[in-house]
């Protein structure tokens, strides 16, 4: 069976063709494109029309590659961003980027309507500026007419793409679950949060479970783009939910989905919402039944992306393997930062921010590209350890293994530092976990696979992993203690 999967991250998108022969799964990248926020008069937006155009181009390539033998399609993206459509299908607003400043500007007014603690215990989501609830709260504070009752509907980004392919409007559970607007007890929108933030319930779509068919590509799109009539499936549309589905460690493990963000967590039977979770701002996120996630967001490879972009702006181009090589040559832990400091959240002078926020191991601050890259690598690995220890406190669950999935699984230095800093064995892979989780759920939806357990078994047989053992435990224990003391963690 052939199926297509679009995986959209905050730095770009990739469309894959998955092929399953009943025993093994293969995954071929068909189309890639960059995606970056567009700044306009101080606000940040996504170019949705470009994204939609790239989706169609990717599907056209996949159809040609398979001689139009594509059976289904699924899309996963980052969470929280959205737009509105009217009954005629017209797009009523641009898609703001979750890094836009408006949530920070209106944060005091939003929290005057519902306190951070109330919001956490009601939704189970982390309290963060980028959440859909915060974005809508900012719109309410600005008096946006789009939040008045009417026939238009709000659709989160992956649902928006599915809508323009099929004409069917719905909200997929996993991406809705991280909006900070969902009630985990009912698996539906949270009435009290909506009322407190003055968000009309009728603006929100009905929620469907992962694996739900969303119809077929509409006749209009088939004619315009010369596409076959494939099914569109609501996969786990939140990219992290898809990535965690593809965790292949043979034993219970912590998972790190390593991309622009690093999502550090573990699977549980259901939500874990308690005082410790609120203190450490731990997120609960929905998945397929039985695959709930409890995790922490870490700034992740966003910092390396910003370092790469700053070098390019200065006329020097480096790829990620260059940064990894330079970091590996630099001495460890000479400068450290808390990677989740708010100053790193928005694009800007990353080198200046690293200098300003770093603590140093000696009187002379290192000042070269390798040192800045190494600072990011070391600091991420130490922050992963902190997150894992806090997740153990919150859930009462211990894991001896970390399964790193996503693009970061290719980065040998990052995986080795993670193993050493966290004093746990690392299983790295699969690299394209998000797309594989997307494809897996399409196969389950069509009856090609029984369940997630069988899907993971197929992934283990189809894709290799690499293992890393901890090194220099005494050194890393000392660095971790210093790291926690320096940043009052």
Short mmCIF file of C-alpha atoms in Angstrom, two decimals:
data_model
loop_
_atom_site.label_atom_id
_atom_site.label_comp_id
_atom_site.label_asym_id
_atom_site.label_seq_id
_atom_site.Cartn_x
_atom_site.Cartn_y
_atom_site.Cartn_z
CA UNK A 1 0.00 0.00 0.00
CA UNK A 2 1.20 3.52 -0.84
CA UNK A 3 0.31 6.55 1.26
CA UNK A 4 1.54 10.13 1.56
CA UNK A 5 2.43 12.02 4.73
CA UNK A 6 3.09 15.74 5.14
CA UNK A 7 5.15 16.70 8.19
CA UNK A 8 5.37 20.44 8.82
CA UNK A 9 7.81 21.76 11.40
CA UNK A 10 8.62 25.31 12.35
CA UNK A 11 11.62 25.41 10.01
CA UNK A 12 10.18 23.58 7.01
CA UNK A 13 7.98 20.86 5.61
CA UNK A 14 8.56 17.46 4.06
CA UNK A 15 6.17 15.27 2.13
CA UNK A 16 6.93 11.55 2.17
CA UNK A 17 5.67 8.50 0.36
CA UNK A 18 5.26 5.47 2.61
CA UNK A 19 5.14 1.96 1.16
CA UNK A 20 4.04 -1.06 3.19
CA UNK A 21 4.33 -4.59 1.80
CA UNK A 22 2.76 -6.35 4.75
CA UNK A 23 6.09 -6.90 6.57
CA UNK A 24 8.33 -3.89 6.02
CA UNK A 25 7.70 -0.18 5.72
CA UNK A 26 9.79 2.15 3.58
CA UNK A 27 9.70 5.93 3.60
CA UNK A 28 10.88 8.13 0.75
CA UNK A 29 11.12 11.94 0.91
CA UNK A 30 9.35 13.36 -2.14
CA UNK A 31 9.23 17.12 -1.57
CA UNK A 32 10.92 19.53 0.82
CA UNK A 33 10.43 23.24 1.38
CA UNK A 34 11.51 25.88 3.92
CA UNK A 35 9.06 27.57 6.26
CA UNK A 36 9.90 30.65 8.25
CA UNK A 37 7.81 33.30 9.99
CA UNK A 38 7.18 36.47 8.03
CA UNK A 39 7.51 39.75 9.93
CA UNK A 40 5.08 42.51 9.03
CA UNK A 41 4.84 45.73 11.05
CA UNK A 42 6.08 44.04 14.20
CA UNK A 43 3.93 40.92 13.98
CA UNK A 44 4.89 37.39 12.91
CA UNK A 45 2.85 35.31 10.47
CA UNK A 46 3.08 32.03 8.58
CA UNK A 47 2.68 32.14 4.80
CA UNK A 48 -0.26 29.75 4.68
CA UNK A 49 -0.85 30.12 0.95
CA UNK A 50 2.75 29.11 0.28
CA UNK A 51 2.34 26.14 2.62
CA UNK A 52 -0.83 25.01 0.85
CA UNK A 53 0.85 25.39 -2.54
CA UNK A 54 3.76 23.25 -1.36
CA UNK A 55 1.33 20.61 -0.08
CA UNK A 56 -0.27 20.33 -3.55
CA UNK A 57 3.12 20.20 -5.26
CA UNK A 58 4.22 17.43 -2.92
CA UNK A 59 1.07 15.41 -3.54
CA UNK A 60 1.52 15.81 -7.28
CA UNK A 61 5.06 14.44 -7.02
CA UNK A 62 3.92 11.56 -4.83
CA UNK A 63 1.12 10.71 -7.25
CA UNK A 64 3.58 10.69 -10.15
CA UNK A 65 6.07 8.60 -8.18
CA UNK A 66 3.44 5.93 -7.45
CA UNK A 67 1.67 6.16 -10.83
CA UNK A 68 -1.36 7.56 -9.00
CA UNK A 69 -1.58 4.51 -6.73
CA UNK A 70 -1.83 6.60 -3.57
CA UNK A 71 -4.47 5.26 -1.20
CA UNK A 72 -4.43 7.84 1.60
CA UNK A 73 -2.89 11.01 2.97
CA UNK A 74 -2.32 12.50 6.42
CA UNK A 75 -0.86 15.76 7.67
CA UNK A 76 0.82 16.64 10.96
CA UNK A 77 2.16 20.05 11.99
CA UNK A 78 3.27 22.02 14.99
CA UNK A 79 0.43 23.04 17.26
CA UNK A 80 -1.50 26.08 18.45
CA UNK A 81 -1.66 28.23 15.29
CA UNK A 82 -4.92 28.70 13.44
CA UNK A 83 -7.14 30.75 11.16
CA UNK A 84 -10.85 31.24 10.52
CA UNK A 85 -12.91 30.23 7.50
CA UNK A 86 -16.40 31.32 6.51
CA UNK A 87 -19.11 28.96 5.18
CA UNK A 88 -17.93 29.60 1.62
CA UNK A 89 -14.42 28.48 2.52
CA UNK A 90 -12.83 31.92 2.45
CA UNK A 91 -9.81 32.43 4.69
CA UNK A 92 -10.71 35.27 7.05
CA UNK A 93 -7.35 36.00 8.66
CA UNK A 94 -3.66 35.32 8.23
CA UNK A 95 -2.13 32.56 10.34
CA UNK A 96 -0.22 34.21 13.17
CA UNK A 97 3.00 32.54 14.32
CA UNK A 98 2.98 31.29 17.91
CA UNK A 99 6.12 33.37 18.54
CA UNK A 100 4.21 36.59 17.83
CA UNK A 101 4.52 39.22 20.55
CA UNK A 102 0.79 39.85 21.08
CA UNK A 103 0.40 37.14 23.72
CA UNK A 104 3.15 38.68 25.83
CA UNK A 105 1.60 42.15 25.47
CA UNK A 106 -1.80 40.95 26.70
CA UNK A 107 -0.65 38.38 29.24
CA UNK A 108 -1.71 40.43 32.31
CA UNK A 109 -5.26 40.88 31.02
CA UNK A 110 -5.58 37.21 30.06
CA UNK A 111 -4.50 36.09 33.53
CA UNK A 112 -6.91 38.55 35.13
CA UNK A 113 -9.70 36.47 33.54
CA UNK A 114 -8.28 33.09 34.52
CA UNK A 115 -5.19 32.59 36.65
CA UNK A 116 -2.28 30.45 35.45
CA UNK A 117 -3.04 27.88 38.14
CA UNK A 118 -6.71 27.64 37.21
CA UNK A 119 -5.76 27.32 33.55
CA UNK A 120 -3.29 24.54 34.34
CA UNK A 121 -5.58 22.48 36.53
CA UNK A 122 -8.48 22.89 34.09
CA UNK A 123 -6.58 21.97 30.92
CA UNK A 124 -3.54 20.01 32.07
CA UNK A 125 -1.47 21.91 29.52
CA UNK A 126 1.67 23.81 30.33
CA UNK A 127 1.24 27.53 30.90
CA UNK A 128 3.00 29.11 27.92
CA UNK A 129 2.67 32.19 25.78
CA UNK A 130 2.35 30.19 22.56
CA UNK A 131 -0.80 28.24 23.45
CA UNK A 132 -3.96 28.70 21.40
CA UNK A 133 -5.77 29.85 24.53
CA UNK A 134 -3.26 32.66 25.00
CA UNK A 135 -3.50 33.69 21.34
CA UNK A 136 -7.30 33.81 21.51
CA UNK A 137 -7.13 35.62 24.83
CA UNK A 138 -4.96 38.27 23.16
CA UNK A 139 -7.50 38.57 20.33
CA UNK A 140 -10.27 39.02 22.88
CA UNK A 141 -8.25 41.72 24.65
CA UNK A 142 -7.88 43.52 21.31
CA UNK A 143 -11.61 43.26 20.61
CA UNK A 144 -11.21 41.14 17.47
CA UNK A 145 -14.48 40.84 15.53
CA UNK A 146 -13.49 37.27 14.64
CA UNK A 147 -14.36 36.25 18.21
CA UNK A 148 -17.96 37.36 17.84
CA UNK A 149 -20.53 34.58 17.28
CA UNK A 150 -21.11 33.85 13.62
CA UNK A 151 -21.11 31.17 10.96
CA UNK A 152 -17.30 31.15 10.61
CA UNK A 153 -15.12 28.47 12.22
CA UNK A 154 -11.67 28.36 13.80
CA UNK A 155 -9.44 25.60 12.45
CA UNK A 156 -6.01 24.70 13.77
CA UNK A 157 -3.28 24.52 11.13
CA UNK A 158 -3.40 20.80 10.17
CA UNK A 159 -7.20 20.84 10.21
CA UNK A 160 -7.12 23.92 8.00
CA UNK A 161 -5.03 22.04 5.43
CA UNK A 162 -7.37 19.02 5.59
CA UNK A 163 -10.37 21.33 5.17
CA UNK A 164 -9.02 22.85 1.97
CA UNK A 165 -8.39 19.37 0.57
CA UNK A 166 -11.76 17.84 1.44
CA UNK A 167 -14.20 20.61 2.36
CA UNK A 168 -14.82 18.84 5.71
CA UNK A 169 -14.25 20.90 8.88
CA UNK A 170 -13.25 19.09 12.07
CA UNK A 171 -10.74 19.32 14.91
CA UNK A 172 -8.43 16.33 15.43
CA UNK A 173 -8.09 15.34 19.08
CA UNK A 174 -4.29 15.39 19.53
CA UNK A 175 -3.80 18.87 18.09
CA UNK A 176 -6.85 20.16 19.99
CA UNK A 177 -5.50 18.62 23.21
CA UNK A 178 -2.53 21.02 23.30
CA UNK A 179 -4.59 24.17 22.71
CA UNK A 180 -5.17 24.69 26.47
CA UNK A 181 -8.88 24.69 25.61
CA UNK A 182 -9.64 20.96 26.02
CA UNK A 183 -11.15 19.05 28.93
CA UNK A 184 -9.34 15.70 29.16
CA UNK A 185 -12.20 14.19 31.17
CA UNK A 186 -14.67 14.68 28.30
CA UNK A 187 -12.21 14.77 25.35
CA UNK A 188 -14.10 17.90 24.24
CA UNK A 189 -13.75 21.67 24.47
CA UNK A 190 -13.63 23.07 28.01
CA UNK A 191 -16.70 25.23 28.55
CA UNK A 192 -15.41 27.15 31.57
CA UNK A 193 -12.12 28.14 29.90
CA UNK A 194 -14.00 29.30 26.80
CA UNK A 195 -16.40 31.36 28.93
CA UNK A 196 -13.62 32.96 30.98
CA UNK A 197 -11.75 33.96 27.81
CA UNK A 198 -14.99 35.00 26.02
CA UNK A 199 -14.52 32.53 23.16
CA UNK A 200 -17.85 31.41 21.65
CA UNK A 201 -18.12 27.60 21.59
CA UNK A 202 -19.78 27.67 18.17
CA UNK A 203 -16.58 29.00 16.61
CA UNK A 204 -14.81 25.71 17.38
CA UNK A 205 -15.21 22.55 15.28
CA UNK A 206 -16.38 19.17 16.48
CA UNK A 207 -13.49 17.00 17.67
CA UNK A 208 -12.69 13.68 16.00
CA UNK A 209 -10.41 10.90 17.22
CA UNK A 210 -7.04 10.12 15.59
CA UNK A 211 -7.47 7.65 12.77
CA UNK A 212 -10.83 9.08 11.69
CA UNK A 213 -11.36 9.27 7.89
CA UNK A 214 -11.88 12.87 6.80
CA UNK A 215 -13.28 12.17 3.34
CA UNK A 216 -11.56 12.18 -0.02
CA UNK A 217 -9.80 14.95 -1.89
CA UNK A 218 -12.53 17.10 -3.40
CA UNK A 219 -13.35 17.02 -7.08
CA UNK A 220 -12.31 20.66 -7.43
CA UNK A 221 -8.82 19.96 -6.05
CA UNK A 222 -8.50 16.77 -8.09
CA UNK A 223 -9.27 18.68 -11.25
CA UNK A 224 -7.11 21.70 -10.46
CA UNK A 225 -4.07 19.73 -9.26
CA UNK A 226 -4.53 16.51 -11.30
CA UNK A 227 -4.57 14.36 -8.15
CA UNK A 228 -6.06 10.91 -7.63
CA UNK A 229 -9.03 10.46 -5.31
CA UNK A 230 -7.15 9.37 -2.22
CA UNK A 231 -8.63 9.26 1.28
CA UNK A 232 -7.62 11.92 3.81
CA UNK A 233 -7.16 10.54 7.34
CA UNK A 234 -7.04 12.46 10.61
CA UNK A 235 -3.75 11.04 11.83
CA UNK A 236 -2.24 12.28 15.09
CA UNK A 237 -2.09 15.76 13.60
CA UNK A 238 0.06 17.20 16.35
CA UNK A 239 3.60 16.41 15.22
CA UNK A 240 4.74 15.40 18.69
CA UNK A 241 1.89 12.91 18.99
CA UNK A 242 2.93 11.33 15.69
CA UNK A 243 6.61 11.31 16.70
CA UNK A 244 5.93 9.59 20.04
CA UNK A 245 3.91 6.90 18.24
CA UNK A 246 7.11 5.97 16.41
CA UNK A 247 9.14 5.38 19.58
CA UNK A 248 10.76 1.98 19.07
CA UNK A 249 12.79 1.29 22.21
CA UNK A 250 12.19 -2.31 23.25
CA UNK A 251 11.55 -1.32 26.87
CA UNK A 252 9.64 1.52 28.55
CA UNK A 253 11.59 4.71 27.97
CA UNK A 254 11.63 8.43 28.13
CA UNK A 255 11.30 9.93 24.67
CA UNK A 256 12.89 13.06 23.28
CA UNK A 257 11.34 14.22 20.03
CA UNK A 258 14.22 16.35 18.82
CA UNK A 259 13.55 19.07 16.28
CA UNK A 260 13.02 22.83 16.43
CA UNK A 261 11.56 22.05 19.84
CA UNK A 262 12.76 19.19 22.00
CA UNK A 263 9.82 17.44 23.64
CA UNK A 264 11.01 15.42 26.63
CA UNK A 265 8.44 13.04 28.02
CA UNK A 266 6.94 9.62 28.51
CA UNK A 267 3.71 7.81 27.76
CA UNK A 268 1.13 7.29 30.52
CA UNK A 269 -2.34 5.78 30.63
CA UNK A 270 -3.95 9.17 31.14
CA UNK A 271 -3.44 12.75 32.36
CA UNK A 272 -1.26 13.44 35.38
CA UNK A 273 -2.34 16.81 36.77
CA UNK A 274 -1.03 17.70 40.22
CA UNK A 275 0.75 20.38 42.24
CA UNK A 276 4.20 19.20 41.17
CA UNK A 277 3.10 19.29 37.53
CA UNK A 278 1.97 22.88 37.96
CA UNK A 279 5.20 23.84 39.77
CA UNK A 280 7.34 22.41 36.98
CA UNK A 281 4.92 23.44 34.21
CA UNK A 282 4.58 19.89 32.91
CA UNK A 283 2.34 19.39 29.87
CA UNK A 284 -0.33 16.76 29.34
CA UNK A 285 -0.97 16.00 25.68
CA UNK A 286 -3.41 13.64 24.04
CA UNK A 287 -2.63 10.76 21.72
CA UNK A 288 -4.31 7.61 20.48
CA UNK A 289 -6.24 5.81 23.20
CA UNK A 290 -3.71 4.45 25.68
CA UNK A 291 -0.92 6.70 24.48
CA UNK A 292 -1.26 9.86 26.55
CA UNK A 293 1.90 11.96 26.90
CA UNK A 294 3.33 13.82 29.89
CA UNK A 295 6.23 16.02 28.87
CA UNK A 296 8.28 19.17 29.07
CA UNK A 297 8.99 21.53 26.19
CA UNK A 298 12.65 22.47 25.78
CA UNK A 299 13.79 25.14 23.32
CA UNK A 300 15.64 22.50 21.28
CA UNK A 301 17.37 22.93 17.95
CA UNK A 302 15.77 26.35 17.54
CA UNK A 303 18.96 27.70 19.13
CA UNK A 304 21.18 25.98 16.56
CA UNK A 305 18.86 27.18 13.80
CA UNK A 306 19.26 30.73 15.05
CA UNK A 307 23.04 30.37 15.29
CA UNK A 308 23.16 29.07 11.72
CA UNK A 309 20.95 31.95 10.53
CA UNK A 310 23.09 34.55 12.31
CA UNK A 311 26.24 33.20 10.68
CA UNK A 312 24.52 33.39 7.29
CA UNK A 313 23.53 37.01 7.94
CA UNK A 314 27.24 37.71 8.51
CA UNK A 315 28.15 36.13 5.19
CA UNK A 316 29.29 32.72 6.48
CA UNK A 317 27.25 29.63 5.66
CA UNK A 318 27.41 26.56 7.88
CA UNK A 319 25.28 23.45 7.81
CA UNK A 320 24.32 21.53 10.95
CA UNK A 321 27.12 19.00 10.50
CA UNK A 322 29.60 21.92 10.53
CA UNK A 323 28.17 23.16 13.83
CA UNK A 324 28.29 19.65 15.28
CA UNK A 325 31.94 19.26 14.23
CA UNK A 326 32.95 22.64 15.69
CA UNK A 327 31.10 21.91 18.92
CA UNK A 328 32.80 18.51 19.24
CA UNK A 329 36.20 20.20 18.97
CA UNK A 330 35.41 22.75 21.71
CA UNK A 331 36.04 22.05 25.42
CA UNK A 332 32.91 20.91 27.30
CA UNK A 333 30.87 23.07 29.65
CA UNK A 334 33.01 26.22 29.47
CA UNK A 335 29.82 28.25 29.10
CA UNK A 336 26.26 27.21 29.90
CA UNK A 337 22.84 28.79 29.53
CA UNK A 338 19.30 27.94 30.55
CA UNK A 339 18.03 27.24 27.03
CA UNK A 340 14.46 28.02 28.08
CA UNK A 341 15.10 31.60 29.15
CA UNK A 342 12.43 33.83 27.52
CA UNK A 343 15.13 35.83 25.72
CA UNK A 344 15.73 32.83 23.45
CA UNK A 345 12.07 32.51 22.42
CA UNK A 346 11.96 35.08 19.64
CA UNK A 347 14.38 35.51 16.72
CA UNK A 348 17.22 37.92 17.34
CA UNK A 349 20.88 38.29 18.19
CA UNK A 350 21.53 34.73 19.36
CA UNK A 351 25.26 35.21 19.98
CA UNK A 352 24.63 38.34 22.01
CA UNK A 353 21.91 36.57 24.00
CA UNK A 354 24.18 33.58 24.67
CA UNK A 355 26.89 35.94 25.96
CA UNK A 356 24.44 37.82 28.14
CA UNK A 357 22.75 34.76 29.64
CA UNK A 358 25.72 32.42 30.05
CA UNK A 359 27.64 31.41 33.13
CA UNK A 360 31.32 30.67 32.54
CA UNK A 361 33.70 28.03 33.87
CA UNK A 362 36.69 30.39 33.85
CA UNK A 363 37.61 34.08 33.93
CA UNK A 364 37.92 34.31 30.14
CA UNK A 365 34.69 33.95 28.19
CA UNK A 366 35.17 31.88 25.00
CA UNK A 367 34.33 33.81 21.88
CA UNK A 368 34.26 31.59 18.80
CA UNK A 369 31.58 29.73 16.86
CA UNK A 370 32.56 26.32 18.23
CA UNK A 371 32.22 27.57 21.81
CA UNK A 372 28.74 28.97 21.14
CA UNK A 373 27.64 25.75 19.44
CA UNK A 374 29.10 23.68 22.30
CA UNK A 375 27.31 25.89 24.80
CA UNK A 376 24.00 25.01 23.13
CA UNK A 377 24.80 21.28 22.97
CA UNK A 378 25.91 21.03 26.61
CA UNK A 379 23.09 23.18 27.92
CA UNK A 380 20.43 21.18 26.08
CA UNK A 381 21.76 17.89 27.40
CA UNK A 382 21.80 19.17 30.99
CA UNK A 383 18.30 20.61 30.63
CA UNK A 384 17.08 17.24 29.36
CA UNK A 385 18.33 15.67 32.61
CA UNK A 386 16.52 18.27 34.69
CA UNK A 387 13.28 17.64 32.76
CA UNK A 388 13.56 13.88 33.11
CA UNK A 389 14.12 14.07 36.86
CA UNK A 390 11.12 16.39 37.28
CA UNK A 391 8.92 14.12 35.15
CA UNK A 392 9.89 11.23 37.41
CA UNK A 393 8.79 13.27 40.43
CA UNK A 394 5.48 14.23 38.81
CA UNK A 395 4.53 10.77 37.51
CA UNK A 396 6.31 8.47 39.97
CA UNK A 397 7.63 6.52 36.98
CA UNK A 398 11.28 5.66 36.29
CA UNK A 399 12.88 4.82 32.97
CA UNK A 400 16.48 3.71 32.38
CA UNK A 401 16.43 4.39 28.64
CA UNK A 402 15.94 7.50 26.52
CA UNK A 403 14.62 7.03 22.97
CA UNK A 404 15.68 10.04 20.87
CA UNK A 405 13.51 10.31 17.77
CA UNK A 406 13.34 12.89 15.00
CA UNK A 407 16.10 14.86 13.33
CA UNK A 408 18.21 14.98 16.48
CA UNK A 409 18.65 11.20 16.32
CA UNK A 410 21.12 11.82 13.46
CA UNK A 411 23.28 14.06 15.64
CA UNK A 412 25.84 11.76 17.24
CA UNK A 413 27.28 14.47 19.50
CA UNK A 414 23.87 15.43 20.85
CA UNK A 415 22.92 11.79 21.49
CA UNK A 416 26.22 11.03 23.26
CA UNK A 417 26.00 14.17 25.41
CA UNK A 418 22.39 13.32 26.27
CA UNK A 419 23.42 9.82 27.39
CA UNK A 420 26.32 11.15 29.46
CA UNK A 421 24.56 14.14 31.02
CA UNK A 422 21.43 12.10 31.85
CA UNK A 423 23.35 8.97 32.94
CA UNK A 424 21.04 6.77 30.87
CA UNK A 425 21.38 4.67 27.76
CA UNK A 426 20.17 6.43 24.60
CA UNK A 427 18.47 4.62 21.73
CA UNK A 428 18.57 6.94 18.71
CA UNK A 429 16.01 6.54 15.95
CA UNK A 430 13.99 6.54 13.88
CA UNK A 431 15.02 9.86 12.38
CA UNK A 432 11.77 10.57 10.51
CA UNK A 433 9.64 9.55 13.48
CA UNK A 434 6.90 12.09 12.91
CA UNK A 435 6.25 11.04 9.32
CA UNK A 436 6.44 7.37 10.35
CA UNK A 437 3.86 7.89 13.10
CA UNK A 438 1.69 9.66 10.53
CA UNK A 439 1.98 6.75 8.08
CA UNK A 440 1.47 4.17 10.84
CA UNK A 441 -1.91 5.63 11.79
CA UNK A 442 -3.01 5.71 8.14
CA UNK A 443 -2.17 2.00 7.91
CA UNK A 444 -4.09 1.29 11.12
CA UNK A 445 -7.05 3.31 9.85
CA UNK A 446 -7.17 1.24 6.66
CA UNK A 447 -6.77 -2.09 8.46
CA UNK A 448 -3.25 -2.78 7.18
CA UNK A 449 -1.97 -2.83 10.79
CA UNK A 450 -3.85 -4.00 13.88
CA UNK A 451 -2.64 -1.41 16.36
CA UNK A 452 0.26 0.76 17.51
CA UNK A 453 2.11 -2.20 19.06
CA UNK A 454 2.23 -3.98 15.71
CA UNK A 455 3.18 -0.72 14.00
CA UNK A 456 6.14 -0.24 16.34
CA UNK A 457 7.24 -3.80 15.70
CA UNK A 458 7.21 -3.07 11.95
CA UNK A 459 9.24 0.11 12.49
CA UNK A 460 11.85 -1.75 14.56
CA UNK A 461 12.19 -4.31 11.77
CA UNK A 462 12.29 -1.67 9.02
CA UNK A 463 14.60 1.02 10.43
CA UNK A 464 17.81 0.73 12.39
CA UNK A 465 18.66 2.45 15.66
CA UNK A 466 21.98 3.37 17.23
CA UNK A 467 22.76 3.13 20.94
CA UNK A 468 24.91 5.38 23.15
CA UNK A 469 26.17 4.54 26.63
CA UNK A 470 26.88 7.17 29.32
CA UNK A 471 30.48 8.34 29.67
CA UNK A 472 32.36 10.25 32.44
CA UNK A 473 29.59 10.06 35.07
CA UNK A 474 31.55 11.98 37.71
CA UNK A 475 32.22 14.92 35.41
CA UNK A 476 28.59 15.18 34.27
CA UNK A 477 27.18 14.84 37.80
CA UNK A 478 29.32 17.80 38.85
CA UNK A 479 28.30 19.83 35.81
CA UNK A 480 24.64 19.10 36.43
CA UNK A 481 24.86 20.25 40.04
CA UNK A 482 26.57 23.46 38.92
CA UNK A 483 24.00 23.96 36.15
CA UNK A 484 21.06 23.66 38.55
CA UNK A 485 22.64 25.99 41.11
CA UNK A 486 23.67 28.58 38.52
CA UNK A 487 20.14 28.88 37.11
CA UNK A 488 18.22 28.23 40.36
CA UNK A 489 16.50 25.18 38.89
#
